CSV table of C-alpha atoms in Angstrom, one decimal:
chain,number,residue,atom,x,y,z
A,1,MET,CA,-72.0,-16.2,6.4
A,2,THR,CA,-68.8,-14.8,7.7
A,3,SER,CA,-66.0,-14.1,5.5
A,4,THR,CA,-62.5,-13.7,6.9
A,5,ALA,CA,-59.8,-12.2,4.9
A,6,THR,CA,-56.2,-12.9,5.9
A,7,THR,CA,-53.5,-10.6,4.7
A,8,SER,CA,-49.9,-11.9,4.6
A,9,ALA,CA,-46.9,-9.8,4.1
A,10,THR,CA,-43.3,-10.9,3.8
A,11,ALA,CA,-40.9,-8.2,5.0
A,12,LYS,CA,-37.7,-8.1,3.0
A,13,ALA,CA,-34.8,-8.1,5.3
A,14,ALA,CA,-32.9,-4.8,5.0
A,15,GLU,CA,-29.5,-5.1,3.5
A,16,THR,CA,-26.7,-4.4,5.8
A,17,LYS,CA,-24.4,-1.7,4.4
A,18,ILE,CA,-20.9,-2.1,5.5
A,19,PRO,CA,-19.6,1.3,6.8
A,20,THR,CA,-16.7,2.7,4.9
A,21,ILE,CA,-13.5,3.0,6.8
A,22,THR,CA,-11.7,6.1,5.4
A,23,VAL,CA,-7.9,6.1,5.6
A,24,GLY,CA,-7.2,9.4,4.0
A,25,ASP,CA,-6.6,8.7,0.3
A,26,ALA,CA,-7.4,5.1,0.9
A,27,ILE,CA,-10.3,3.2,2.3
A,28,GLY,CA,-11.0,-0.3,3.6
A,29,LYS,CA,-11.6,-2.5,0.6
A,30,VAL,CA,-15.1,-4.1,0.3
A,31,GLU,CA,-16.2,-6.7,-2.3
A,32,ASN,CA,-19.7,-8.2,-2.7
A,33,GLY,CA,-20.8,-6.3,0.4
A,34,LYS,CA,-18.1,-7.9,2.6
A,35,PRO,CA,-14.8,-6.4,3.9
A,36,VAL,CA,-11.8,-8.0,2.2
A,37,ILE,CA,-10.0,-9.6,5.1
A,38,ILE,CA,-6.4,-10.8,4.8
A,39,THR,CA,-5.1,-13.4,7.4
A,40,ASP,CA,-1.4,-13.9,7.8
A,41,GLU,CA,0.9,-15.2,10.6
A,42,TRP,CA,0.2,-12.1,12.8
A,43,GLY,CA,-3.7,-12.1,12.5
A,44,SER,CA,-6.3,-10.5,10.2
A,45,TYR,CA,-6.6,-7.1,8.6
A,46,GLN,CA,-8.7,-5.4,6.1
A,47,LYS,CA,-7.2,-4.7,2.7
A,48,MET,CA,-6.9,-1.1,1.6
A,49,THR,CA,-7.9,0.4,-1.7
A,50,LEU,CA,-8.1,3.7,-3.4
A,51,ASN,CA,-10.5,6.2,-1.9
A,52,PRO,CA,-13.0,7.2,-4.8
A,53,ASP,CA,-13.2,10.7,-3.2
A,54,ALA,CA,-9.5,11.2,-3.2
A,55,LYS,CA,-8.4,14.2,-5.4
A,56,PHE,CA,-4.7,13.5,-6.1
A,57,TYR,CA,-5.3,11.3,-9.2
A,58,THR,CA,-8.0,13.3,-10.9
A,59,THR,CA,-5.8,16.0,-12.6
A,60,ILE,CA,-2.6,15.8,-14.5
A,61,PRO,CA,0.2,17.3,-12.3
A,62,ALA,CA,1.1,20.9,-13.0
A,63,ASP,CA,4.7,19.9,-13.5
A,64,ASN,CA,4.1,18.6,-17.1
A,65,ASP,CA,6.5,19.5,-19.8
A,66,GLY,CA,4.3,18.1,-22.7
A,67,SER,CA,6.6,15.1,-23.2
A,68,ALA,CA,3.8,12.6,-22.4
A,69,LYS,CA,1.8,13.9,-25.3
A,70,SER,CA,4.8,14.0,-27.6
A,71,ASN,CA,5.4,10.4,-26.7
A,72,GLY,CA,1.9,9.5,-27.8
A,73,PHE,CA,-0.1,9.7,-24.6
A,74,THR,CA,-3.3,11.7,-24.8
A,75,ASP,CA,-4.5,13.5,-21.7
A,76,GLU,CA,-7.2,10.8,-21.3
A,77,GLU,CA,-4.6,8.1,-21.4
A,78,THR,CA,-2.4,9.9,-18.8
A,79,LEU,CA,-5.3,10.2,-16.4
A,80,SER,CA,-6.2,6.5,-17.0
A,81,ALA,CA,-2.5,5.7,-16.2
A,82,GLU,CA,-2.7,7.9,-13.2
A,83,LYS,CA,-5.8,6.2,-11.8
A,84,TRP,CA,-4.3,2.7,-12.4
A,85,LEU,CA,-1.1,3.8,-10.5
A,86,ALA,CA,-3.1,5.4,-7.7
A,87,THR,CA,-4.9,2.1,-7.2
A,88,PHE,CA,-1.7,0.1,-7.3
A,89,ILE,CA,0.0,2.5,-4.8
A,90,THR,CA,-2.8,2.2,-2.3
A,91,GLU,CA,-3.5,-1.5,-2.7
A,92,GLU,CA,0.1,-2.9,-3.2
A,93,THR,CA,2.9,-0.3,-2.6
A,94,LEU,CA,1.5,0.8,0.8
A,95,ASP,CA,-0.5,-2.4,1.8
A,96,SER,CA,1.5,-5.3,0.4
A,97,SER,CA,1.4,-8.8,1.7
A,98,VAL,CA,5.1,-8.5,2.7
A,99,LEU,CA,4.7,-5.2,4.5
A,100,ASP,CA,5.5,-6.5,7.9
A,101,SER,CA,5.7,-10.2,7.5
A,102,LYS,CA,8.5,-12.1,9.5
A,103,ASP,CA,8.7,-14.9,6.9
A,104,LYS,CA,8.0,-13.1,3.5
A,105,LYS,CA,10.2,-10.7,1.6
A,106,ASN,CA,9.9,-8.7,-1.5
A,107,LEU,CA,10.4,-11.6,-3.7
A,108,ASP,CA,7.4,-13.5,-2.1
A,109,TRP,CA,5.2,-10.7,-3.4
A,110,LEU,CA,6.2,-11.3,-7.1
A,111,PRO,CA,4.1,-14.5,-7.8
A,112,GLU,CA,0.9,-12.5,-7.4
A,113,GLY,CA,2.4,-9.2,-8.3
A,114,ARG,CA,3.8,-10.0,-11.6
A,115,LYS,CA,0.4,-9.3,-13.2
A,116,TYR,CA,1.2,-5.6,-12.6
A,117,LEU,CA,4.7,-5.7,-14.4
A,118,THR,CA,6.0,-5.9,-17.9
A,119,GLU,CA,7.8,-9.0,-18.8
A,120,ASP,CA,11.1,-7.2,-18.6
A,121,MET,CA,10.3,-5.8,-15.2
A,122,GLN,CA,9.4,-9.3,-14.1
A,123,ALA,CA,12.9,-10.5,-15.0
A,124,ILE,CA,14.6,-7.5,-13.4
A,125,ALA,CA,12.6,-8.0,-10.2
A,126,GLU,CA,13.5,-11.7,-10.1
A,127,GLU,CA,17.1,-10.9,-10.6
A,128,GLN,CA,17.1,-8.3,-7.9
A,129,GLY,CA,15.3,-10.6,-5.5
A,130,ASN,CA,14.6,-9.2,-2.1
A,131,GLU,CA,16.3,-5.9,-3.1
A,132,ALA,CA,13.5,-5.1,-5.5
A,133,ASN,CA,11.6,-2.4,-3.5
A,134,ILE,CA,8.6,-2.3,-5.7
A,135,VAL,CA,6.4,-2.3,-2.6
A,136,VAL,CA,6.8,-1.5,1.0
A,137,ALA,CA,8.4,-4.4,2.8
A,138,GLY,CA,10.5,-4.9,5.9
A,139,LEU,CA,8.8,-3.0,8.6
A,140,TRP,CA,9.1,-6.1,10.6
A,141,ASN,CA,12.8,-7.0,10.6
A,142,GLY,CA,13.9,-7.6,14.2
A,143,GLU,CA,17.1,-9.4,13.0
A,144,GLY,CA,17.8,-6.9,10.3
A,145,GLY,CA,20.5,-4.1,10.0
A,146,PRO,CA,20.2,-0.7,11.7
A,147,ASP,CA,18.5,0.8,8.7
A,148,LYS,CA,15.4,-1.4,9.3
A,149,ILE,CA,13.0,-0.7,12.2
A,150,PRO,CA,11.6,-3.7,14.2
A,151,GLY,CA,8.0,-2.6,13.6
A,152,ARG,CA,4.9,-4.7,13.2
A,153,THR,CA,1.3,-3.3,12.4
A,154,VAL,CA,-1.8,-4.0,14.4
A,155,ARG,CA,-4.1,-6.9,13.4
A,156,ASP,CA,-7.7,-6.0,14.4
A,157,SER,CA,-9.6,-6.8,11.2
A,158,ARG,CA,-9.4,-3.2,10.2
A,159,PRO,CA,-7.0,-1.5,7.8
A,160,ARG,CA,-3.3,-1.4,9.1
A,161,ALA,CA,-3.0,2.3,8.5
A,162,SER,CA,-4.8,5.3,10.1
A,163,ASN,CA,-4.0,7.8,7.4
A,164,VAL,CA,-2.6,7.7,3.8
A,165,THR,CA,-1.7,10.8,1.8
A,166,VAL,CA,-0.5,10.5,-1.8
A,167,SER,CA,0.6,13.1,-4.1
A,168,PHE,CA,1.6,13.1,-7.8
A,169,THR,CA,4.1,15.9,-8.4
A,170,LYS,CA,5.3,15.4,-12.0
A,171,VAL,CA,4.5,13.6,-15.2
A,172,ARG,CA,6.8,13.0,-18.2
A,173,GLY,CA,6.9,10.9,-21.3
A,174,VAL,CA,10.0,8.9,-22.5
A,175,GLU,CA,10.8,6.4,-25.2
A,176,ASP,CA,13.2,3.6,-24.5
A,177,GLY,CA,14.0,0.7,-26.8
A,178,GLY,CA,11.0,1.5,-29.1
A,179,THR,CA,8.6,1.6,-26.1
A,180,SER,CA,6.9,4.7,-24.8
A,181,TYR,CA,6.5,5.2,-21.1
A,182,VAL,CA,4.6,7.8,-19.0
A,183,LEU,CA,6.5,8.5,-15.8
A,184,PHE,CA,5.0,9.7,-12.6
A,185,ASP,CA,6.9,11.3,-9.7
A,186,GLY,CA,5.4,11.7,-6.3
A,187,THR,CA,5.3,11.1,-2.6
A,188,THR,CA,3.3,9.1,-0.1
A,189,SER,CA,2.9,9.7,3.7
A,190,THR,CA,1.4,6.7,5.6
A,191,ARG,CA,0.8,6.4,9.4
A,192,TYR,CA,0.5,2.8,10.2
A,193,ILE,CA,-0.9,1.6,13.5
A,194,ALA,CA,1.7,-0.3,15.3
A,195,ASP,CA,1.3,-3.5,17.4
A,196,ASN,CA,2.9,-2.5,20.7
A,197,LYS,CA,3.7,-6.1,21.5
A,198,GLY,CA,5.3,-6.5,18.2
A,199,ILE,CA,7.5,-3.5,18.8
A,200,ILE,CA,8.7,-4.8,22.1
A,201,GLU,CA,9.5,-8.2,20.5
A,202,GLY,CA,11.3,-6.6,17.7
A,203,TYR,CA,13.6,-4.5,19.8
A,204,SER,CA,14.1,-7.4,22.2
A,205,MET,CA,15.5,-9.3,19.2
A,206,ARG,CA,17.9,-6.4,18.8
A,207,GLY,CA,19.2,-6.9,22.3
A,208,TYR,CA,17.2,-4.1,24.0
A,209,THR,CA,15.8,-4.7,27.5
A,210,ILE,CA,12.2,-4.1,28.3
A,211,ASP,CA,13.3,-1.1,30.3
A,212,GLN,CA,15.1,0.3,27.4
A,213,VAL,CA,12.2,0.0,25.1
A,214,LYS,CA,10.0,1.6,27.7
A,215,THR,CA,12.4,4.5,28.1
A,216,ARG,CA,12.3,5.0,24.3
A,217,PHE,CA,8.6,4.7,24.1
A,218,PRO,CA,7.0,5.6,27.3
A,219,ASN,CA,3.5,4.6,26.2
A,220,ILE,CA,4.5,1.2,24.8
A,221,ASP,CA,2.8,-0.7,27.5
A,222,THR,CA,-0.5,1.1,27.4
A,223,ALA,CA,-3.6,0.5,25.5
A,224,LYS,CA,-2.7,3.4,23.1
A,225,PRO,CA,-0.8,2.0,20.0
A,226,VAL,CA,2.3,3.8,18.9
A,227,ALA,CA,2.5,4.6,15.2
A,228,ILE,CA,4.9,3.8,12.3
A,229,GLN,CA,5.4,6.8,10.0
A,230,SER,CA,6.4,5.8,6.5
A,231,ASP,CA,7.3,8.3,3.8
A,232,LEU,CA,8.1,7.4,0.2
A,233,THR,CA,9.5,9.3,-2.7
A,234,PHE,CA,8.7,7.4,-5.9
A,235,GLN,CA,9.0,7.4,-9.7
A,236,TYR,CA,7.0,4.8,-11.6
A,237,ALA,CA,7.1,4.2,-15.3
A,238,LEU,CA,3.9,2.8,-16.9
A,239,THR,CA,3.4,1.6,-20.4
A,240,ARG,CA,0.4,0.3,-22.3
A,241,ASN,CA,-0.6,-3.3,-21.6
A,242,GLY,CA,-3.5,-4.4,-23.8
A,243,ASN,CA,-6.4,-2.2,-22.6
A,244,GLY,CA,-4.6,-1.4,-19.4
A,245,TRP,CA,-1.2,-0.5,-18.0
A,246,ALA,CA,1.8,-2.2,-16.6
A,247,LEU,CA,4.9,-1.1,-14.6
A,248,GLY,CA,8.0,-1.0,-16.8
A,249,GLY,CA,10.3,0.7,-14.2
A,250,TYR,CA,10.4,2.3,-10.8
A,251,THR,CA,12.4,4.0,-8.2
A,252,VAL,CA,11.2,4.0,-4.6
A,253,LYS,CA,13.0,5.5,-1.6
A,254,ALA,CA,11.6,4.9,1.8
A,255,ASP,CA,11.9,6.4,5.3
A,256,HIS,CA,10.3,4.7,8.3
A,257,ASN,CA,10.1,5.8,11.9
A,258,ILE,CA,8.4,4.6,15.0
A,259,THR,CA,6.6,7.5,16.9
A,260,ASP,CA,5.1,7.3,20.4
């Protein structure tokens, strides 16, 4: 009598790990094992989020006069607010849906962005309309004034920036109208990857000829993308919102330049 034993094994497919795209203090955002891809009128890009290895939000700024504590914020709460703001800055301030849209302006960010704002701040943002510079907007503004650059970032299903640096320089606590706020001052430096074709289109809308654009940016018609350097100086005021935080005020000053 012959006995034959058959052994069957089912191999479990190895899970594919999405490689992390590091963009300085930011990374390409991944949810449920998949890159978070945003598609707009220009194409698709990967959303950015806070780099968990970034150090800028892990300690309270040295320029701290103790007023945060005297206004009722413990060090733990200040660090919690700092991380909340760090995430907001990397996901929204620097990677907003209206960053370089030709159709959408600051006010178009508000329907989704109001969840980050106090009710008073929502009302102020609505009143200020497209002048409410809560997030970076207007990089693409070919028909705009001379203070706006006609820039557009690349769409290649990767993050729109090649490097992000964020710094918190000062923390304060204030009370206004019976509400306590913790204020963070700081700066950002972001190098966006430009869409060369978009730069040419933008300058053409300003009345520049192709030759004039090429004279200004000699590498504009090569495979090497030019860059948009964006530098911000900010102050955000945060207040408690249930178990989290909300923006109750802000000042953001921006400087954008196209570099070859």
